[in-house]
Short mmCIF file of C-alpha atoms and ligand atoms in Angstrom, two decimals:
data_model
loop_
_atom_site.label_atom_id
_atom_site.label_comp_id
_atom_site.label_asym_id
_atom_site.label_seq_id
_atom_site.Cartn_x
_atom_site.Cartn_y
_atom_site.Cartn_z
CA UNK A 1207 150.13 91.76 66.65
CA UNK A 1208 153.30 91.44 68.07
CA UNK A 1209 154.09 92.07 71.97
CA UNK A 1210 154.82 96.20 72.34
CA UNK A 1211 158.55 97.20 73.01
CA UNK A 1212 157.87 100.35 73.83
CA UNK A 1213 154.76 101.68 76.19
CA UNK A 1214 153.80 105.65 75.45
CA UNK A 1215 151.75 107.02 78.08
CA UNK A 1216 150.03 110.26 77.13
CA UNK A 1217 148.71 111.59 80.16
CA UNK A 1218 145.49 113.94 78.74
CA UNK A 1219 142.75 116.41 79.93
CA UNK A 1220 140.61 117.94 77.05
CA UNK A 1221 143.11 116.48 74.55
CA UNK A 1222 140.30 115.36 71.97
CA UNK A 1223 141.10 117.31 69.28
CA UNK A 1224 145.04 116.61 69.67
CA UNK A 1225 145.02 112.58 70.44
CA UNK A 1226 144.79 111.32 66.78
CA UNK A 1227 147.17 113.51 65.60
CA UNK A 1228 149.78 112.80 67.98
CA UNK A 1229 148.74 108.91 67.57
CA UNK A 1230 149.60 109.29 64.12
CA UNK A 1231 152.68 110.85 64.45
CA UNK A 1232 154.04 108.16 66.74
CA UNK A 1233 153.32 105.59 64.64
CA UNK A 1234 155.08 107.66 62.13
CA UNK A 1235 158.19 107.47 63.78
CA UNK A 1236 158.57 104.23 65.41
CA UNK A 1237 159.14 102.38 61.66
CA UNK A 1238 159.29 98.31 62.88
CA UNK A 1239 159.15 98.72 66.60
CA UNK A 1240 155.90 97.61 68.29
CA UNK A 1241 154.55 99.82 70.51
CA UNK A 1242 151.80 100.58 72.26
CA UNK A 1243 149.46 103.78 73.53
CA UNK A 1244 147.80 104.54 76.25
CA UNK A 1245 146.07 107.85 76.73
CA UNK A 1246 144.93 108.59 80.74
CA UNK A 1247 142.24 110.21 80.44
CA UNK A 1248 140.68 111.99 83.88
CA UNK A 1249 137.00 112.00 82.31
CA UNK A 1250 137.56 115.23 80.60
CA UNK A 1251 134.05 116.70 79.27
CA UNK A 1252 135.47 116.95 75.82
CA UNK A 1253 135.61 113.22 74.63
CA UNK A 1254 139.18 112.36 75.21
CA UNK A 1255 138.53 109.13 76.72
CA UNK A 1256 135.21 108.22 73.21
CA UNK A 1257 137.98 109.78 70.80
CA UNK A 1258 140.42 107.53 72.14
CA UNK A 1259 138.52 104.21 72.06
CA UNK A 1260 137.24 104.92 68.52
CA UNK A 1261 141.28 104.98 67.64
CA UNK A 1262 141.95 102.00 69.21
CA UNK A 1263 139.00 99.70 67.88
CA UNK A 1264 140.85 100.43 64.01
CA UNK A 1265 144.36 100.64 65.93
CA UNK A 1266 144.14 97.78 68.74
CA UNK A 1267 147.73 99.33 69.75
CA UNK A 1268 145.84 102.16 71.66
CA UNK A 1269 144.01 102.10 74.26
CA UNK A 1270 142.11 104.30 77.18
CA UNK A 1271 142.75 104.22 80.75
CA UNK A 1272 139.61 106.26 82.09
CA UNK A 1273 139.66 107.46 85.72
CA UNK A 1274 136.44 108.57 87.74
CA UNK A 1275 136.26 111.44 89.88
CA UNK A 1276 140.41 111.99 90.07
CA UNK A 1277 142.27 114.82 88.53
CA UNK A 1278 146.25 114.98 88.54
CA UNK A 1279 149.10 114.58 85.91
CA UNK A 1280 151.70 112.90 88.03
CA UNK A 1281 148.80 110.42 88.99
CA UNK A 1282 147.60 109.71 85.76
CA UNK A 1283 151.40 109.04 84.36
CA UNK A 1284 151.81 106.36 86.78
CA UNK A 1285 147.95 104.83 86.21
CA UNK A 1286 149.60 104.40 82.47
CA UNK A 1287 152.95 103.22 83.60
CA UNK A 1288 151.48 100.85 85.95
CA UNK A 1289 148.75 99.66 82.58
CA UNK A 1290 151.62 99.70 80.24
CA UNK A 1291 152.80 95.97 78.56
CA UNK A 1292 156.43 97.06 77.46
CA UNK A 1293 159.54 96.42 78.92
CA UNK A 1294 160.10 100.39 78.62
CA UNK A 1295 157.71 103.27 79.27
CA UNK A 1296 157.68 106.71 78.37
CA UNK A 1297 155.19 109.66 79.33
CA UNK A 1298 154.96 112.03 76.84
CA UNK A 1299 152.22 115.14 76.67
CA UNK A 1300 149.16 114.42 74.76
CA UNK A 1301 149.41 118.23 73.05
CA UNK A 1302 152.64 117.75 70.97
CA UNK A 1303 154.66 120.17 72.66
CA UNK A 1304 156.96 117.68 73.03
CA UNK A 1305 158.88 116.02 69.74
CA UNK A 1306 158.39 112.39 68.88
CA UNK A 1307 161.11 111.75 66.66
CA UNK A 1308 163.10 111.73 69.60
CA UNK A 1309 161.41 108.59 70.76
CA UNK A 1310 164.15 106.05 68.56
CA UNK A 1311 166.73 107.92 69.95
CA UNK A 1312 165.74 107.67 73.70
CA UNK A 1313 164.88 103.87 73.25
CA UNK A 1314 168.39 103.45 72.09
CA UNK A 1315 169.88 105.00 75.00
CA UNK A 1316 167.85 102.51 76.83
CA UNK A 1317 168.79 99.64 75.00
CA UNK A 1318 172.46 100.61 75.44
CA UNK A 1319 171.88 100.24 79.13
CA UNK A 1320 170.19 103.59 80.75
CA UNK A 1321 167.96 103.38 83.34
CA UNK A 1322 166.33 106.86 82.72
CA UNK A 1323 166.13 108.76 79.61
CA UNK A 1324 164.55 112.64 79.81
CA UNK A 1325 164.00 114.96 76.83
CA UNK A 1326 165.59 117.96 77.94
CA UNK A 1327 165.03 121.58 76.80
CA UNK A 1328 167.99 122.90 78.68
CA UNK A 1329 171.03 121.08 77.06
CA UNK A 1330 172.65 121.55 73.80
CA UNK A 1331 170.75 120.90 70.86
CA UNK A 1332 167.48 121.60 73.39
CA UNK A 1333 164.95 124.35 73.64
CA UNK A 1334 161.89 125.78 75.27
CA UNK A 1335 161.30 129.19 74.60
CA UNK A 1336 159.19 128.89 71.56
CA UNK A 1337 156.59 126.52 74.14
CA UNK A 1338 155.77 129.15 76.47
CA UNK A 1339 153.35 131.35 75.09
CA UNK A 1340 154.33 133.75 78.01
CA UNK A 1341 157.21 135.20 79.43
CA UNK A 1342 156.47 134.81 82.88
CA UNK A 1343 156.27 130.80 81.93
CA UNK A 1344 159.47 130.52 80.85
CA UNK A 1345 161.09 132.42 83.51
CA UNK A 1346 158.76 130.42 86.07
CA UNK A 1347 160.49 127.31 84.28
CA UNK A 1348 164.08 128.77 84.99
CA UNK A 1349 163.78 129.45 88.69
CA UNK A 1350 161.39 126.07 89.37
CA UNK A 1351 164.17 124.26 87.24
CA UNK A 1352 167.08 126.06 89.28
CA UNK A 1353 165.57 125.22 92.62
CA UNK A 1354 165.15 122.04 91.60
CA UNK A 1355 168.61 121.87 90.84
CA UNK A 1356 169.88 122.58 93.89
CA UNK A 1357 167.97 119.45 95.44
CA UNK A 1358 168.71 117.01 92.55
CA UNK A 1359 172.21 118.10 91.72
CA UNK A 1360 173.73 117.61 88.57
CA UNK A 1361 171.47 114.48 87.57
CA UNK A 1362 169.59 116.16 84.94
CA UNK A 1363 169.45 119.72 83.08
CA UNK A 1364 165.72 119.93 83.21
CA UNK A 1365 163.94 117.68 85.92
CA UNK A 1366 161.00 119.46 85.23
CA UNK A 1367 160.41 118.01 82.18
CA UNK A 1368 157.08 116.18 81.17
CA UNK A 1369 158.64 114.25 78.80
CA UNK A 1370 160.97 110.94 79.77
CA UNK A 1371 162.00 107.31 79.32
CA UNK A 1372 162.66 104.87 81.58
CA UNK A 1373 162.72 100.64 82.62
CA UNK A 1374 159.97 98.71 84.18
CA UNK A 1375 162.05 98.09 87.03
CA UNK A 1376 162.49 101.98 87.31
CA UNK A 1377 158.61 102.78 86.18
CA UNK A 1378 158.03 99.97 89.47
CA UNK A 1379 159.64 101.40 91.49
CA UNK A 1380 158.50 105.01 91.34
CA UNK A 1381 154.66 103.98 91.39
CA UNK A 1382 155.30 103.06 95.20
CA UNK A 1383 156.29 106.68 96.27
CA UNK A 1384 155.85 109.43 94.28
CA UNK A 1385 153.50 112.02 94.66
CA UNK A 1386 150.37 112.13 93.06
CA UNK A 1387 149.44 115.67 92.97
CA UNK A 1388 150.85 118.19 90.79
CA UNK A 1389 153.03 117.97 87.38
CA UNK A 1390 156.45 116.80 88.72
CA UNK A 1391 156.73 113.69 88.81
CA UNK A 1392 160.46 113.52 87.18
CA UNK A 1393 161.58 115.71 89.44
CA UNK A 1394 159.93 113.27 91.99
CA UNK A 1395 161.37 110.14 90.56
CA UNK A 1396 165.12 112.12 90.33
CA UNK A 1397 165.01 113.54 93.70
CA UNK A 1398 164.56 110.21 94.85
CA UNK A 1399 166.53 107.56 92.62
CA UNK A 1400 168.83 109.79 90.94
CA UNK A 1401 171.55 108.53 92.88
CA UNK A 1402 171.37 104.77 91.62
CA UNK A 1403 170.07 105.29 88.17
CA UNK A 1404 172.45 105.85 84.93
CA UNK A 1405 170.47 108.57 83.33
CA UNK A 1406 171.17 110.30 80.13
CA UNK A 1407 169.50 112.84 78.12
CA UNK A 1408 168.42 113.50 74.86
CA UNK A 1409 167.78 117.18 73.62
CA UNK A 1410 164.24 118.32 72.52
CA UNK A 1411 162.92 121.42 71.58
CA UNK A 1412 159.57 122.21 73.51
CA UNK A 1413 156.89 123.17 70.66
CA UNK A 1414 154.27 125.68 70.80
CA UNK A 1415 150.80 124.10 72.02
CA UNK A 1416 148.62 124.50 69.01
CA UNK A 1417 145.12 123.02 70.47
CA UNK A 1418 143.36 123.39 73.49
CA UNK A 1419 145.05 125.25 76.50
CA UNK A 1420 147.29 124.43 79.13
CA UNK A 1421 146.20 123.09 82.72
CA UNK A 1422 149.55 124.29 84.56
CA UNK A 1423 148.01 127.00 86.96
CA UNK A 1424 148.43 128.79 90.66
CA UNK A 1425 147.53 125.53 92.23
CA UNK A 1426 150.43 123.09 90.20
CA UNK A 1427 152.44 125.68 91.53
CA UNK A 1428 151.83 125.95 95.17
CA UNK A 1429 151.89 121.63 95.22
CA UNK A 1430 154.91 121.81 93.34
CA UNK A 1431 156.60 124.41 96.03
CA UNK A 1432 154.71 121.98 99.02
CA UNK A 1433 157.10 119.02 96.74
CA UNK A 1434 160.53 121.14 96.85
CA UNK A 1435 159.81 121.89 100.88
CA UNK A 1436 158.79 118.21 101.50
CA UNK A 1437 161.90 116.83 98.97
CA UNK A 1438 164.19 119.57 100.99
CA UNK A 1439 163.28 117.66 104.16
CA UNK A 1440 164.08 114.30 102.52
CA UNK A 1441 160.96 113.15 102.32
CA UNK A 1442 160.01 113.35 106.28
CA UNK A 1443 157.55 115.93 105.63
CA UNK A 1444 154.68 115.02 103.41
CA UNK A 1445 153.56 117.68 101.14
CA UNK A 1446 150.01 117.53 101.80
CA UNK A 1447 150.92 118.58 105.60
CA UNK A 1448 152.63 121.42 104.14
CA UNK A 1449 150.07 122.51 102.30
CA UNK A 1450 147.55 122.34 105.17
CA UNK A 1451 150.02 124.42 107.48
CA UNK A 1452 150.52 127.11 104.52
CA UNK A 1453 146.52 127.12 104.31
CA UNK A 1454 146.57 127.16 107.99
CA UNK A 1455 148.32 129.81 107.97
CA UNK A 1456 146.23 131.73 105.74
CA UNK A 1457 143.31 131.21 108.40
CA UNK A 1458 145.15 133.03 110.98
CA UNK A 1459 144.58 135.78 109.19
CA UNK A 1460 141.15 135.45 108.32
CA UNK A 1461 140.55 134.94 111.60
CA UNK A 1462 142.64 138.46 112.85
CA UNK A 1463 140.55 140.42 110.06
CA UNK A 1464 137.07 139.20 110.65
CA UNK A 1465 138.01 139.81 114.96
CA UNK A 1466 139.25 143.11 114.27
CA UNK A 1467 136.75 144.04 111.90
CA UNK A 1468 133.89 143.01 113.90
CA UNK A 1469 135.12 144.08 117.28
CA UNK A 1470 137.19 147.68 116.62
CA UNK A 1471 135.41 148.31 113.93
CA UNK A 1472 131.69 147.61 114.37
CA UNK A 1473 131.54 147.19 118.61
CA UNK A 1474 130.91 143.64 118.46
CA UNK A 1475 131.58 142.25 122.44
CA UNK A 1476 135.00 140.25 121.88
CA UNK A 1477 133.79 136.85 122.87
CA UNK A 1478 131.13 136.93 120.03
CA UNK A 1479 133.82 138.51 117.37
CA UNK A 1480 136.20 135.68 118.60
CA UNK A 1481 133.33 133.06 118.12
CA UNK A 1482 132.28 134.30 114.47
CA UNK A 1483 136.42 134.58 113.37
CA UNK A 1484 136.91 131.12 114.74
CA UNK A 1485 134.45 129.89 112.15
CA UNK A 1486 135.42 132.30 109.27
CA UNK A 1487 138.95 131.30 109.67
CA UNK A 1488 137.83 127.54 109.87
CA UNK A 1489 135.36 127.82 106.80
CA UNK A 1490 137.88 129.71 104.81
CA UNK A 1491 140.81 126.65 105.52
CA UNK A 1492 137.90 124.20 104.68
CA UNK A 1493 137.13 125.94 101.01
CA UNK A 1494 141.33 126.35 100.81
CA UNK A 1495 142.33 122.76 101.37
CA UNK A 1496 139.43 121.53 99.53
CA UNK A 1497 140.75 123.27 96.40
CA UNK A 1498 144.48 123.27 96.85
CA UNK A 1499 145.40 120.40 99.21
CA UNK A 1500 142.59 117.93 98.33
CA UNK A 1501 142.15 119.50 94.49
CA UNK A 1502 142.28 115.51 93.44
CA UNK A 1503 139.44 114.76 95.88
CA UNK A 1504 137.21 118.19 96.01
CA UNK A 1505 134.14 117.90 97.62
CA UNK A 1506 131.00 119.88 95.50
CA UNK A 1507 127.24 120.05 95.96
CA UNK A 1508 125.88 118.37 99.01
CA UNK A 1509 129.42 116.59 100.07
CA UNK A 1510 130.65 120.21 100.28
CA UNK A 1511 128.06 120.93 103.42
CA UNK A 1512 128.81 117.68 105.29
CA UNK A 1513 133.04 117.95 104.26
CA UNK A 1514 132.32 121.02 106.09
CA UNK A 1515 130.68 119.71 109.21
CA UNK A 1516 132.73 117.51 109.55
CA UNK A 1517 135.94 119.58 109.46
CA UNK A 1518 134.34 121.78 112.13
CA UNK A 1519 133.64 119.19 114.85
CA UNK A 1520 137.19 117.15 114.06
CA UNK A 1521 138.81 121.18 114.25
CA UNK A 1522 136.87 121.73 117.57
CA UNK A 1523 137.72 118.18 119.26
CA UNK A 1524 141.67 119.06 117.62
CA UNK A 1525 141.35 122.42 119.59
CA UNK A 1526 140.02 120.73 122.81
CA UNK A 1527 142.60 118.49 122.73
CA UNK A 1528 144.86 121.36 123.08
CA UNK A 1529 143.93 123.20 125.78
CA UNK A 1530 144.04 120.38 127.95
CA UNK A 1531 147.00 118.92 126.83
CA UNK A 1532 149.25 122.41 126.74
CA UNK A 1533 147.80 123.04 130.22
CA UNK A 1534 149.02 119.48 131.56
CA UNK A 1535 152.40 120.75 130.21
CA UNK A 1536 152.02 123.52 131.88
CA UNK A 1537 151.36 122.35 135.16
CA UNK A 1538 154.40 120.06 134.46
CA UNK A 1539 156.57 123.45 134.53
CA UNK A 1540 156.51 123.71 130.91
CA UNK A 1541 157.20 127.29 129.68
CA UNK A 1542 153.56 129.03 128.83
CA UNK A 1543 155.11 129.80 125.02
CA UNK A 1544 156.45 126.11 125.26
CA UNK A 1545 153.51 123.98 125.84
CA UNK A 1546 151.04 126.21 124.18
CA UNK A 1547 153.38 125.97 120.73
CA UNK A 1548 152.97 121.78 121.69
CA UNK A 1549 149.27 121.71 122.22
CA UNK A 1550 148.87 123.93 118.83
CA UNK A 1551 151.32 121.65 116.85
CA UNK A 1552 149.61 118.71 118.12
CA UNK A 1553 146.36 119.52 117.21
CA UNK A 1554 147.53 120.48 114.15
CA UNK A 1555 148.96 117.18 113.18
CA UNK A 1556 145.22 115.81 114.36
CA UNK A 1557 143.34 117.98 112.39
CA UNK A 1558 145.37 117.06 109.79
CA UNK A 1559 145.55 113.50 110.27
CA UNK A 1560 141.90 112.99 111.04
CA UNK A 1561 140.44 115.63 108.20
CA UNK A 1562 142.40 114.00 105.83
CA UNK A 1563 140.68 110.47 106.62
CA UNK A 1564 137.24 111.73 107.45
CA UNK A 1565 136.45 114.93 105.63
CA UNK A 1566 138.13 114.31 102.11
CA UNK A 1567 137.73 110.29 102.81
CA UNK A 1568 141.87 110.46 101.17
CA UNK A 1569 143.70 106.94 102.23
N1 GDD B 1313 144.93 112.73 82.85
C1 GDD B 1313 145.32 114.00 83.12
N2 GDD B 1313 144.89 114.59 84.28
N3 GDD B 1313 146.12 114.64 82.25
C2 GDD B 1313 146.50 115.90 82.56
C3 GDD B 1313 146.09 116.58 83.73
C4 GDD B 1313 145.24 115.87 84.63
O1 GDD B 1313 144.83 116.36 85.67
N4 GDD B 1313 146.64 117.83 83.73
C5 GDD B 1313 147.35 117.92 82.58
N5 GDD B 1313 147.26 116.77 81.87
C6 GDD B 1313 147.89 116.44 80.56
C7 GDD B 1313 147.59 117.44 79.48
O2 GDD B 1313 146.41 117.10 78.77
C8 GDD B 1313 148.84 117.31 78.61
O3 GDD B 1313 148.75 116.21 77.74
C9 GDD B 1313 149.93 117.05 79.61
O4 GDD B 1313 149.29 116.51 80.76
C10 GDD B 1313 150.71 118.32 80.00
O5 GDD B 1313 149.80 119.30 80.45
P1 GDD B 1313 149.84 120.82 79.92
O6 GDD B 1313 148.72 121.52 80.57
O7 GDD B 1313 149.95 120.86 78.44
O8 GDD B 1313 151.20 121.30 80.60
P2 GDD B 1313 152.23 122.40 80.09
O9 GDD B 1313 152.47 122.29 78.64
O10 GDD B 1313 151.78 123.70 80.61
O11 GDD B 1313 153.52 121.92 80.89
C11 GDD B 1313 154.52 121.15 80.28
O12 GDD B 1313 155.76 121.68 80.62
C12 GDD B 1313 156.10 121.56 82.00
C13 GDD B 1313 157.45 122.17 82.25
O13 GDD B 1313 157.50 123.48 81.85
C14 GDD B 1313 154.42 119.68 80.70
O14 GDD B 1313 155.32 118.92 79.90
C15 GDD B 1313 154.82 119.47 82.14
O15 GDD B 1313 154.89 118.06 82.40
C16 GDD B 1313 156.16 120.11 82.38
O16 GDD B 1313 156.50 119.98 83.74
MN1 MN B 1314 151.48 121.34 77.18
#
């Protein structure tokens, strides 16, 4: 077997039914270029990963990077570029929405010197229409694609595609930094290197998904917006803290409702009201960030209790913390809407800090 010139990653949840098919049609296309596969599977329940090493012991080309208890397509892309053998990678999507016969071509842009190569649906020859089974996908694609833009510039037509090329040196070089959570890692990798990278593109028309169904939901989109807001700051912000605020957020108005309710509307003495919306609003930011912020490390079953615990005691030392520090402000002639907007933002970055380490055990 000779040494692979070319790694594909195929980043896959419940892809068993689609993996030796697409197998097959990369080998179809890659004529005397060695190559190799490797699917990232996230322990889906449908046999990706048993599918996958059945291939590869007739095929020794492919091969299955299984991961344990982690979910997350930008993740998983760079668990396979960081596996991969070749001098190039590419990440392609394990459903065959995306066209393999483009594969030559983008290895031949890279071999006449790019750094980056994407399959784009938005330049000539390109499409994507006939991939979205709904409308509201396609225009969701436009205006994530436009906003994008505006951040990346005029690097790429379509840095939210799933579907690109690139160096070692370039596939190194992104695994120290990008985000793990959500699908857009491209955009990631653009927003960030685009500058010092000769990219090119190569036209591809996104196909229809024929098996199995398609894992972008509500929650790739709120990480992707916490990515924009964080990339819009250049970085300085990390998107996990921006997800935590929005969720935080979100509490204060748990908390408002469940006071209002219980005090206006049902004569429960204020103190008590404030008491019981103090927890609501805490136990409804716990079950928020544990699916949204923390999706890739959810706590379930018993480590859902003690996550919990946990987050209340680190939220009530955070809002200790507070008072006394916004009063020392105070008494050091700090405006009242001054040094109670510190204290908050202060415990707020130790909630956050300390939840993050303790509660979802994420280092
Ligand atoms: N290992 C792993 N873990 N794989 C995943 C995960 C995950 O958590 N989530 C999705 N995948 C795999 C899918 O199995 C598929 O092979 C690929 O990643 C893309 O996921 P889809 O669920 O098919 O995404 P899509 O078709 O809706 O989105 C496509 O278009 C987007 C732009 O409109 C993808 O190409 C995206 O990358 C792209 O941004
Ligand atoms: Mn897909």
């Amino acid at each position: 077997m000779k040494a692979p010139e070319l790694s594909v990653i195929l980043p896959a949840f419940n892809e068993a039914k689609n993996i030796p098919l697409i197998v097959d049609k990369i080998a179809a296309v890659m004529g005397d270029t060695p190559f190799e596969v490797i699917v990232v599977d996230d322990d889906s329940p449908d046999g990706t990963a048993d599918v996958t090493r059945s291939i590869g012991r007739e095929k020794p080309y492919v091969r299955c990077v299984k991961r344990i208890n982690r979910r997350g397509l930008s993740g998983a892309c760079i668990e396979g570029m960081m596996a991969a053998n070749a001098p190039v990678v590419v990440v392609m999507d394990a459903d065959m929405q995306h066209d393999e016969t483009r594969l030559p071509v983008m290895l031949a842009e890279i071999r006449d010197g790019a750094d980056l190569v994407i399959g784009s649906r938005y330049v000539d020859g390109g499409a994507a229409s006939s991939g979205f089974v709904k409308k509201s996908r396609a225009k969701g694609s436009e205006l994530a694609t436009a906003l994008a833009n505006r951040i990346t510039g005029a690097y790429t037509t379509d840095p939210m595609s799933g579907f690109f090329m690139m160096t070692r040196d370039v596939a190194d070089r992104a695994a120290r930094v990008v985000s793990r959570d959500g699908f857009k890692i491209l955009f990631d990798i653009v927003s960030r290197f685009g500058h010092d990278l000769k990219i090119r593109e190569v036209p591809f028309q996104f196909r229809e998904r024929v098996e199995g169904e398609s894992k972008l939901g509500f929650l790739v989109t709120v990480q992707f917006l916490g990515l924009l807001i964080s990339r819009y700051t250049g970085g300085f912000i990390p998107v996990k803290f921006l997800l935590y605020g929005l969720v935080g957020f979100t509490g204060l108005f748990v908390h408002m409702a469940t006071l209002l309710l219980l005090n206006a509307s049902f004569g429960v003495g204020f103190a008590t009201a404030q008491i019981v919306a103090t927890f609501a609003a805490m136990t409804s930011n716990f079950a928020f960030n544990n699916e949204v912020t923390y999706a890739h490390r959810k706590l379930t079953g018993w480590r859902f209790v003690t996550g919990l615990l946990t987050f209340y005691i680190i939220c009530g030392i955070g809002a200790l913390a507070n008072v006394s520090i916004s009063v020392r402000l105070f008494e050091w002639d700090w405006s009242a809407a001054l040094a109670g907007f510190a204290g908050a933002l202060m415990s707020a970055v130790f909630n956050y800090a300390v939840t993050k380490l303790v509660t979802w055990r994420d280092t």
